[in-house]
Tab-separated table of C-alpha atoms in Angstrom:
chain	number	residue	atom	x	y	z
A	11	UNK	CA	-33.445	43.110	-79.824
A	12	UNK	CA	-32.245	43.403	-83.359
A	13	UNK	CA	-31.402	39.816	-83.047
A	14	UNK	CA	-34.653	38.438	-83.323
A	15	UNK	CA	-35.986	40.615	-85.730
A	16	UNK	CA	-37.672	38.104	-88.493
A	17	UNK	CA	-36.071	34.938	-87.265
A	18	UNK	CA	-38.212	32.396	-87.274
A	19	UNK	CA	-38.389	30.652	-84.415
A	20	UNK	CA	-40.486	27.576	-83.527
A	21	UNK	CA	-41.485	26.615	-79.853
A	22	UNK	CA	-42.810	23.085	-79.292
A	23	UNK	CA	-45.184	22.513	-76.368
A	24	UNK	CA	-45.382	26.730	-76.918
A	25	UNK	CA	-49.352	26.679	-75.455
A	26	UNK	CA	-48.135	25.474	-72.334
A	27	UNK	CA	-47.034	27.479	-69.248
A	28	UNK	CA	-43.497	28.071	-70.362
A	29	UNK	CA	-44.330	28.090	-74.411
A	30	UNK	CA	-46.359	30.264	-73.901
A	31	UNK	CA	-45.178	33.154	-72.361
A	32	UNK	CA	-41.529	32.454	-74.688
A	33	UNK	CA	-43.831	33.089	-77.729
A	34	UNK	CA	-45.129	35.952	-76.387
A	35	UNK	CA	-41.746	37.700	-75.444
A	36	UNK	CA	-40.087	36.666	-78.859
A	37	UNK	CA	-42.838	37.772	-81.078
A	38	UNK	CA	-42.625	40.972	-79.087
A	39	UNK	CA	-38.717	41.056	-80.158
A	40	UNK	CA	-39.595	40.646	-83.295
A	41	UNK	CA	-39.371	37.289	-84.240
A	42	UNK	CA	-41.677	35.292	-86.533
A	43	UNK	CA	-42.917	32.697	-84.403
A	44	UNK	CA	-44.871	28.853	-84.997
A	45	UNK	CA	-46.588	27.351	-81.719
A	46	UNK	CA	-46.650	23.168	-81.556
A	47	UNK	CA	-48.640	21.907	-79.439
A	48	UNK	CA	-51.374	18.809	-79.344
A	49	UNK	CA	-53.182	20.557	-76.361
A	50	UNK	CA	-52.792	17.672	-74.081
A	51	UNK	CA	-51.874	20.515	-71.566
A	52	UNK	CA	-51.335	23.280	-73.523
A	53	UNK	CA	-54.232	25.549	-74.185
A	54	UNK	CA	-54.649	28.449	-76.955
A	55	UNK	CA	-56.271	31.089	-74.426
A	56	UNK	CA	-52.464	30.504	-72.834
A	57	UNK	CA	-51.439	32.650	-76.499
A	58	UNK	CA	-53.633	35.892	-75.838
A	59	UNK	CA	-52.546	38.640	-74.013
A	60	UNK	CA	-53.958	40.268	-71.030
A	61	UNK	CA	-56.417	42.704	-73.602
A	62	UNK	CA	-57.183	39.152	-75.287
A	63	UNK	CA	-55.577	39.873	-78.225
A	64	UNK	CA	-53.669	36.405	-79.604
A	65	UNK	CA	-49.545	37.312	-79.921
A	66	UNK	CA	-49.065	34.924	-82.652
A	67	UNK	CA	-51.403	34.647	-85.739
A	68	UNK	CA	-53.121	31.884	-84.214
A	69	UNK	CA	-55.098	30.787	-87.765
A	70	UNK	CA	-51.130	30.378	-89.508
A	71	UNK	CA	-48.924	29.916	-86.842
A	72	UNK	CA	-50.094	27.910	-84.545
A	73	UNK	CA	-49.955	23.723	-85.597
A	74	UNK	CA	-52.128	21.128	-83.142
A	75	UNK	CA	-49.919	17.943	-83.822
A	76	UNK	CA	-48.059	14.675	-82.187
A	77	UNK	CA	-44.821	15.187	-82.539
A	78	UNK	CA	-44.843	11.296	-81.575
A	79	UNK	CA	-45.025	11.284	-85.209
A	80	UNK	CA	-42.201	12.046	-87.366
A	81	UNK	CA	-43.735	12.919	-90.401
A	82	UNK	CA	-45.465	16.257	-88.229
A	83	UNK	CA	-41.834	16.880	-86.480
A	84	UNK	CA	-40.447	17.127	-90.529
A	85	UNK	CA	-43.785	19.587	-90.959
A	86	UNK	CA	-43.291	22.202	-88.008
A	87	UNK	CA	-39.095	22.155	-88.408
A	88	UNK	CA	-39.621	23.259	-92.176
A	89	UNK	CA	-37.863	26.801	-92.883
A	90	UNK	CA	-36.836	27.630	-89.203
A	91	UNK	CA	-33.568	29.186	-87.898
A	92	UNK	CA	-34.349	28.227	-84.224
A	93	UNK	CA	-36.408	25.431	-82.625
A	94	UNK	CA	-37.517	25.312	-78.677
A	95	UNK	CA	-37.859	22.023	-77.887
A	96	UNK	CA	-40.216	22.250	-74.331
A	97	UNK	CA	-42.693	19.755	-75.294
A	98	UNK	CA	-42.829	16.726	-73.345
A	99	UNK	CA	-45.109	14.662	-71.046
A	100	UNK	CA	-45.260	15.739	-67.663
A	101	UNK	CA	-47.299	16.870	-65.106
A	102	UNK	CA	-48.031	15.976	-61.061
A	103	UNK	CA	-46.658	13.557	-58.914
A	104	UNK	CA	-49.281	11.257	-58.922
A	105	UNK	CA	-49.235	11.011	-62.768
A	106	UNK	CA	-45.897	10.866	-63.392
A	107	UNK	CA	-45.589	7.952	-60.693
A	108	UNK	CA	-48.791	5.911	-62.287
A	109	UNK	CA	-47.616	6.622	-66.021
A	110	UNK	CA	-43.871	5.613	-66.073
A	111	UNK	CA	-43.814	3.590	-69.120
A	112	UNK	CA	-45.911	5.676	-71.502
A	113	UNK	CA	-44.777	8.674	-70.125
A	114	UNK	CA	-40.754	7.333	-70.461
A	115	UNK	CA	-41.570	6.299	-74.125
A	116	UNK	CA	-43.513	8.945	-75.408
A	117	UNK	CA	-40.588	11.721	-74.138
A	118	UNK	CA	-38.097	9.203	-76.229
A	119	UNK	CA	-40.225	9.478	-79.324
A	120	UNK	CA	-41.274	13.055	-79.223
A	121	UNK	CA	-36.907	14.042	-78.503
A	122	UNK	CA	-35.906	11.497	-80.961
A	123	UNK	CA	-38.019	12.846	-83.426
A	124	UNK	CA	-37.654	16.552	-83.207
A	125	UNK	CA	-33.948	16.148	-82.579
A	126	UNK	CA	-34.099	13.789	-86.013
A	127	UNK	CA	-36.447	16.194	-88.003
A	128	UNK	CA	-34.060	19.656	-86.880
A	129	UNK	CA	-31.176	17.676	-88.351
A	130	UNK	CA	-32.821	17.392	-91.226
A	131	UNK	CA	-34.230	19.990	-92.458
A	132	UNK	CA	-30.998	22.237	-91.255
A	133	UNK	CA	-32.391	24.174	-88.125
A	134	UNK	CA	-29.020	26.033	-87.831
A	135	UNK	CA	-29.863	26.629	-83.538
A	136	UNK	CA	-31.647	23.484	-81.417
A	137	UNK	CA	-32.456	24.315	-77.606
A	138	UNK	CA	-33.509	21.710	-75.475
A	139	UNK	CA	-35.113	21.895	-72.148
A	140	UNK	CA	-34.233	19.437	-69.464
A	141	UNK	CA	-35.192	19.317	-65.992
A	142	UNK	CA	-33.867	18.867	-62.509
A	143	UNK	CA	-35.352	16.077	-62.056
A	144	UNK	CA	-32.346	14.021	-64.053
A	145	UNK	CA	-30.354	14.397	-61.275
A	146	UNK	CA	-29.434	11.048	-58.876
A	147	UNK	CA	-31.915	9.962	-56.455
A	148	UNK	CA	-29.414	9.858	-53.842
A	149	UNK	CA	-28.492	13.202	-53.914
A	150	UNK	CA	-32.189	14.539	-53.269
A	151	UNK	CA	-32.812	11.284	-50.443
A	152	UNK	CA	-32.180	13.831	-47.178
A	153	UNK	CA	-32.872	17.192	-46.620
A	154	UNK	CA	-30.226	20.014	-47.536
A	155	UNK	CA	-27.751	18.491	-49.711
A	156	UNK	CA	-25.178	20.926	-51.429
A	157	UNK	CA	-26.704	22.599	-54.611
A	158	UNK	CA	-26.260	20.723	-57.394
A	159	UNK	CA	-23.794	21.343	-59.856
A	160	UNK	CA	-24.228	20.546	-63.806
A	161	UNK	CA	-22.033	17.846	-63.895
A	162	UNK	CA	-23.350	16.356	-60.345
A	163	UNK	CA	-25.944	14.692	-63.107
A	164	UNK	CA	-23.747	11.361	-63.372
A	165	UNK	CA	-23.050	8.990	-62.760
A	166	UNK	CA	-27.150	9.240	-63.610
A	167	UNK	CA	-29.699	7.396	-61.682
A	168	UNK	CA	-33.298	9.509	-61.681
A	169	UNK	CA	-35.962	8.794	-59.178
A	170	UNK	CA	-38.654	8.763	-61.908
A	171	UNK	CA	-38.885	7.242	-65.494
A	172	UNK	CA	-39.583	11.449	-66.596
A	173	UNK	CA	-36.450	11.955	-64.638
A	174	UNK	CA	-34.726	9.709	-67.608
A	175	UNK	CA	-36.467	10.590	-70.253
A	176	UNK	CA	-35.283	14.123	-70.412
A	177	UNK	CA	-31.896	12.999	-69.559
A	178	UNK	CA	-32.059	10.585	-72.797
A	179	UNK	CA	-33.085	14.113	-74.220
A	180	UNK	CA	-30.061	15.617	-73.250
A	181	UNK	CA	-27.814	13.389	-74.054
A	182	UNK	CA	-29.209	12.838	-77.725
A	183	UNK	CA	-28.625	16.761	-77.827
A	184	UNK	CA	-24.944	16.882	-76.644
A	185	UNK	CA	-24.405	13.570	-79.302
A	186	UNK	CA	-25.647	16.013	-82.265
A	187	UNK	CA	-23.547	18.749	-80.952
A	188	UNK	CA	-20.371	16.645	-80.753
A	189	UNK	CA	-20.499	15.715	-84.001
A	190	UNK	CA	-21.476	19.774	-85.790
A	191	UNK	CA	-24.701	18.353	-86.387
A	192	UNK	CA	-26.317	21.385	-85.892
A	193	UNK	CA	-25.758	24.047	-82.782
A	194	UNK	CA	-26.952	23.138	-79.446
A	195	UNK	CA	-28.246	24.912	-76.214
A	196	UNK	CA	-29.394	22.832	-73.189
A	197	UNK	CA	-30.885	24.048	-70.123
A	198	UNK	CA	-31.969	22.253	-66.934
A	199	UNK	CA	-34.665	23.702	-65.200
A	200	UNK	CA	-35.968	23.137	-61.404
A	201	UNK	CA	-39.235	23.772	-60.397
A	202	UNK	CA	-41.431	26.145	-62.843
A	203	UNK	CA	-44.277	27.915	-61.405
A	204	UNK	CA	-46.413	31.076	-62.461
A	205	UNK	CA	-49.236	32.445	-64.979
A	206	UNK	CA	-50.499	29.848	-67.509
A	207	UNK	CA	-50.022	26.940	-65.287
A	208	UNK	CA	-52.052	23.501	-65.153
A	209	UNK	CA	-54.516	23.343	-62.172
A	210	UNK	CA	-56.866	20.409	-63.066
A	211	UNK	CA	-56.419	17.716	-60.277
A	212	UNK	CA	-55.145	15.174	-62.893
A	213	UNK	CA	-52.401	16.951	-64.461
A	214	UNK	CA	-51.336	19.606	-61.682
A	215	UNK	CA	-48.300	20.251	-59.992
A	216	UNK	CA	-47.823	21.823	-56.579
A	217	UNK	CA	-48.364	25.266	-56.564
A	218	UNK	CA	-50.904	25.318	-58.770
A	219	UNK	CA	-52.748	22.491	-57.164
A	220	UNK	CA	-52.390	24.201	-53.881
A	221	UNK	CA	-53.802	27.536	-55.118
A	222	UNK	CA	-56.504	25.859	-56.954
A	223	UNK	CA	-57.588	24.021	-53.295
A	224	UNK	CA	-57.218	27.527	-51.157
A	225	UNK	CA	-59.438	29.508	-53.941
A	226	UNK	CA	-62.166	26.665	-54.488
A	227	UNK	CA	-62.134	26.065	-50.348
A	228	UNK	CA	-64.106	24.666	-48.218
A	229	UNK	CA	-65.893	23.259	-51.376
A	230	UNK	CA	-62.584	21.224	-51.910
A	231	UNK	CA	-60.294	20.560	-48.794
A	232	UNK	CA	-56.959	22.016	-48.500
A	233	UNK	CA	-54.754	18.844	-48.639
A	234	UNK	CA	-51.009	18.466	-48.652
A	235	UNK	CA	-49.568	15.249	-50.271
A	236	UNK	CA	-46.993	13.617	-48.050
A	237	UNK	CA	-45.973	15.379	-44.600
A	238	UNK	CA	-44.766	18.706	-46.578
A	239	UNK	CA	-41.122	18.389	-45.453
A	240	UNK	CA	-40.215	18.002	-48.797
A	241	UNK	CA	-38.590	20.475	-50.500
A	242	UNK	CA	-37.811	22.196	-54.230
A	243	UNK	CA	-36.253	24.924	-55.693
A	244	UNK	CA	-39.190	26.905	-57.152
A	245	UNK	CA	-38.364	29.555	-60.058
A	246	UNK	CA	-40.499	31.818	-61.486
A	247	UNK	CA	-41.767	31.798	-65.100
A	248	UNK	CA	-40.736	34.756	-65.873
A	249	UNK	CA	-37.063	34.262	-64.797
A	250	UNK	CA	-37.183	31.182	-66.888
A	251	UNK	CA	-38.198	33.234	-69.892
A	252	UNK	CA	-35.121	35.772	-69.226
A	253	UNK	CA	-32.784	31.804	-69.123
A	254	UNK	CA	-34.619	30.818	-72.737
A	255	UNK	CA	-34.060	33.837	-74.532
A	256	UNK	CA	-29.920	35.018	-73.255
A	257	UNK	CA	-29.393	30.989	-74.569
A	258	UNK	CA	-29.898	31.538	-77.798
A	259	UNK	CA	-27.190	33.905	-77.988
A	260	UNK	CA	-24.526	33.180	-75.003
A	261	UNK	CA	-25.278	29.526	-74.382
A	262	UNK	CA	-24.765	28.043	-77.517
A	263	UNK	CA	-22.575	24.904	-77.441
A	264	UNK	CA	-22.118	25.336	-74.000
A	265	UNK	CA	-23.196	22.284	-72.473
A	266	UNK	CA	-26.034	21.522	-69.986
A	267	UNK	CA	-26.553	24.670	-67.565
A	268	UNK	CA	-29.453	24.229	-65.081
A	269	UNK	CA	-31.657	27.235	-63.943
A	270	UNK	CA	-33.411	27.949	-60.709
A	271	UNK	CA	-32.338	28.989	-57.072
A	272	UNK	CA	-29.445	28.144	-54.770
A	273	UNK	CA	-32.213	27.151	-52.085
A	274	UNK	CA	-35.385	25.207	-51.547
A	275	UNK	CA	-38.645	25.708	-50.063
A	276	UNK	CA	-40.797	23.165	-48.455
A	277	UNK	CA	-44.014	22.493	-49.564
A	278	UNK	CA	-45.404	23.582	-46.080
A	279	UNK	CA	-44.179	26.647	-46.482
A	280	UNK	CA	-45.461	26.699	-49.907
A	281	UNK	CA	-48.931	25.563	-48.280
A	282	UNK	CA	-48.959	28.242	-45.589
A	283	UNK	CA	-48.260	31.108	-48.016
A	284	UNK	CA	-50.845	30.230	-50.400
A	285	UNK	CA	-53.388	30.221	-47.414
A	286	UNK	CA	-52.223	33.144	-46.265
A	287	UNK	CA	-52.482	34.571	-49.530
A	288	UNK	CA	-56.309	33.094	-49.659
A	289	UNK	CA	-57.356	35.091	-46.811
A	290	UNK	CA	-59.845	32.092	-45.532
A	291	UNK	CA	-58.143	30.694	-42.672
A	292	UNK	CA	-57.740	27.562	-43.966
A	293	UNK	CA	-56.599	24.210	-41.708
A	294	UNK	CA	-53.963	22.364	-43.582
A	295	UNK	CA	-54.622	19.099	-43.782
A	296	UNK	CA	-51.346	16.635	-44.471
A	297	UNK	CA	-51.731	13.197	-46.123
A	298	UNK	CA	-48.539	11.260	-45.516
A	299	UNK	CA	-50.320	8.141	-47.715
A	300	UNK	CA	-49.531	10.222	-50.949
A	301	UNK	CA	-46.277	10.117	-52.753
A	302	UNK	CA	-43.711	12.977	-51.967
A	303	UNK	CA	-40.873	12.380	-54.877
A	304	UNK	CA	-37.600	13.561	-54.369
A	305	UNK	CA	-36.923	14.925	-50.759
A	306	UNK	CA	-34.677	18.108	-51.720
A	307	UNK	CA	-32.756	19.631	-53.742
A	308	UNK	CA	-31.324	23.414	-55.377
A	309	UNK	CA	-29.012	24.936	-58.178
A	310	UNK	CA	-25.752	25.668	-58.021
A	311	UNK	CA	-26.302	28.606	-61.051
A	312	UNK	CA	-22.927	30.046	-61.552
A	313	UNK	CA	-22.666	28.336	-64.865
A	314	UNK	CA	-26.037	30.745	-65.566
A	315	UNK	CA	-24.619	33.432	-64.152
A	316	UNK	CA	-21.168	33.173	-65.474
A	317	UNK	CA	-22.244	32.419	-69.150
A	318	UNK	CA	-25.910	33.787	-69.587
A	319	UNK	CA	-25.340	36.603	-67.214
A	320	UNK	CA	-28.491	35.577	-65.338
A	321	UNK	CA	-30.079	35.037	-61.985
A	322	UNK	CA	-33.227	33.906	-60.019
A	323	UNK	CA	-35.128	37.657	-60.100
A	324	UNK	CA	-38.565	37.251	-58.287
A	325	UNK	CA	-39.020	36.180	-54.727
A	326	UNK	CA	-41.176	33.197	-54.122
A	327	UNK	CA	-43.833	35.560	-52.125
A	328	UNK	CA	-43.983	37.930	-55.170
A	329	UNK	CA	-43.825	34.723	-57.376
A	330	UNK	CA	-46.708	33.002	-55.516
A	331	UNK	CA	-48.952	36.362	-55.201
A	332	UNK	CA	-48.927	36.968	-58.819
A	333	UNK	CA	-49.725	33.092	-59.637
A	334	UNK	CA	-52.654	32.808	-57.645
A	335	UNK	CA	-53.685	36.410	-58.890
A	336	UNK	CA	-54.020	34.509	-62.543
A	337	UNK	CA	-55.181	31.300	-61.303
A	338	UNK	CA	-58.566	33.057	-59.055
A	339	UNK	CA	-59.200	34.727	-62.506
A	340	UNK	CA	-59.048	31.527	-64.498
A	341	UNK	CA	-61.578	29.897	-62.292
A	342	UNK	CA	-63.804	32.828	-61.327
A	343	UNK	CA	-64.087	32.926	-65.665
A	344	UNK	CA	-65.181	29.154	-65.417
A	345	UNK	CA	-61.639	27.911	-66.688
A	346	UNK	CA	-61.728	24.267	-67.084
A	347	UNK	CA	-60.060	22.999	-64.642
A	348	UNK	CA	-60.264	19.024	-65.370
């Protein structure tokens, strides 16, 4: 990975789930890397490894800011060759649905800003992470539509005020790149799951809520928002990691090109695994009152495959195993979990 060798590389939101374990890999390559993050989900235990040892210099390298703020987006873009934009505001259903406005502004300021800042201060390669949730509402209203291709993103209508935030992102991005502003690499990711996720009720998103419910049963019930017939396309962390890093030097200038799976899986299925998984012969209990989002949707990834040479490696059972694995040792270590 002679690539990486002393680049220095900054990842912003890089102490949460996905930050996290793209520090880890690219200061493994080599790289030198800086970690933003304010820690509103993020956490620094996220940056040790599994001997505890931290796999960035956590006293130089890592920077708790806003990047609401311009003035600390100017600060942490000083002197790099590559920035990772991943920070944003984001986290379960619930808040997403309850936040809209703060959460829709605060993604504006934080893109704007870095996006701004990188421009400035001549960050020769700017990779942005968007998300499947962009797409139309329509086209995730009934169950098993065709996966979705890139361009399947317009004309754009999101469910969710997120869901246009990070296409605002995107298409701030693909303005820069248009006019040589600085290089550009934009992936759209569907739904991230693994090691270093969020499981405090507030903040949570599916699988991580639903592991955190099986391990801390019967002392909190096992309850499924919505009737479970939902469905997502769930990708690894990992494989997301393997998406982040081939960008950098095949996606370049190549326009948006989502990652994850050419198939869904309901949350019931989801549900039944990770109780399966729990060994407690749990009784699912299904709470159609809640909020269930989008109903479906999946990735057409041949633009992934074609131009990063990658593809979805780790089966959701594997996937799921190994996240609960790290989640049961979070909490059995008193991990805050709210």
């Amino acid at each position: 990975m002679s690539y990486w060798n002393n680049k220095r590389v900054l990842v912003t939101g890089g102490a949460g789930q996905i930050g996290s374990h793209l520090a880890a890999r690219l200061a493994s390559y080599g790289a030198k890397v800086t970690v933003a993050d304010n820690l509103w989900r993020g956490k620094k235990t996220n940056l040790l490894d599994d001997a505890g040892q931290p796999v960035i210099d956590l006293d130089r390298d890592f920077l708790q800011v806003d990047l609401v703020e311009y003035a600390n987006c100017e600060r942490v873009t000083e002197g790099q060759d590559i920035v990772y934009h991943l920070a944003d505001v984001v986290a379960g259903i619930n808040y997403v649905f309850g936040n809209q406005f703060s959460l829709f502004n605060t993604n504006l300021l934080i893109d704007s800003n870095m996006l701004r800042a990188a421009i400035a201060k001549r960050v020769q390669s700017y990779i942005y992470v968007g998300t499947a949730c962009s797409y139309p509402a329509e086209r995730q209203s009934k169950l098993n539509p065709p996966p979705f291709k890139e361009e399947e993103v317009y004309p754009a209508s999101p469910e969710s005020s997120y869901g246009w935030s990070k296409l605002m992102g995107e298409m701030g991005c693909d303005l820069a790149r248009k006019e040589k502003l600085l290089d550009v690499g934009l992936l759209r990711l569907h739904n991230v799951y693994g090691p270093h996720c969020e499981m405090s009720p507030e903040k949570s998103q599916v699988i991580p809520s639903l592991i955190r419910k099986a391990i801390q049963h019967p002392e909190e019930e096992f309850v499924v928002w919505g009737s479970g017939k939902q469905r997502r396309a769930f990708v690894f962390v990992e494989d997301i990691v393997e998406a982040l890093v081939a960008v950098a030097t095949k996606g370049m200038n190549q326009g948006a090109i989502q990652i994850g799976p050419d198939f869904s899986t309901s949350i019931s299925d989801i549900a039944e695994q990770v109780c399966a998984i729990s060994g407690k012969g749990i009784k699912i209990r299904y709470d159609i009152s809640k909020p269930e989002g989008d109903v479906d949707r999946a990735a057409d990834w041949s633009k992934a495959r074609d131009v990063l040479g990658w593809a979805p490696r780790t089966s959701i059972q594997d996937g799921l195993a190994r996240t609960y694995a790290w989640c049961e040792r979070q909490l059995r270590h008193g991990a805050r979990t709210a």
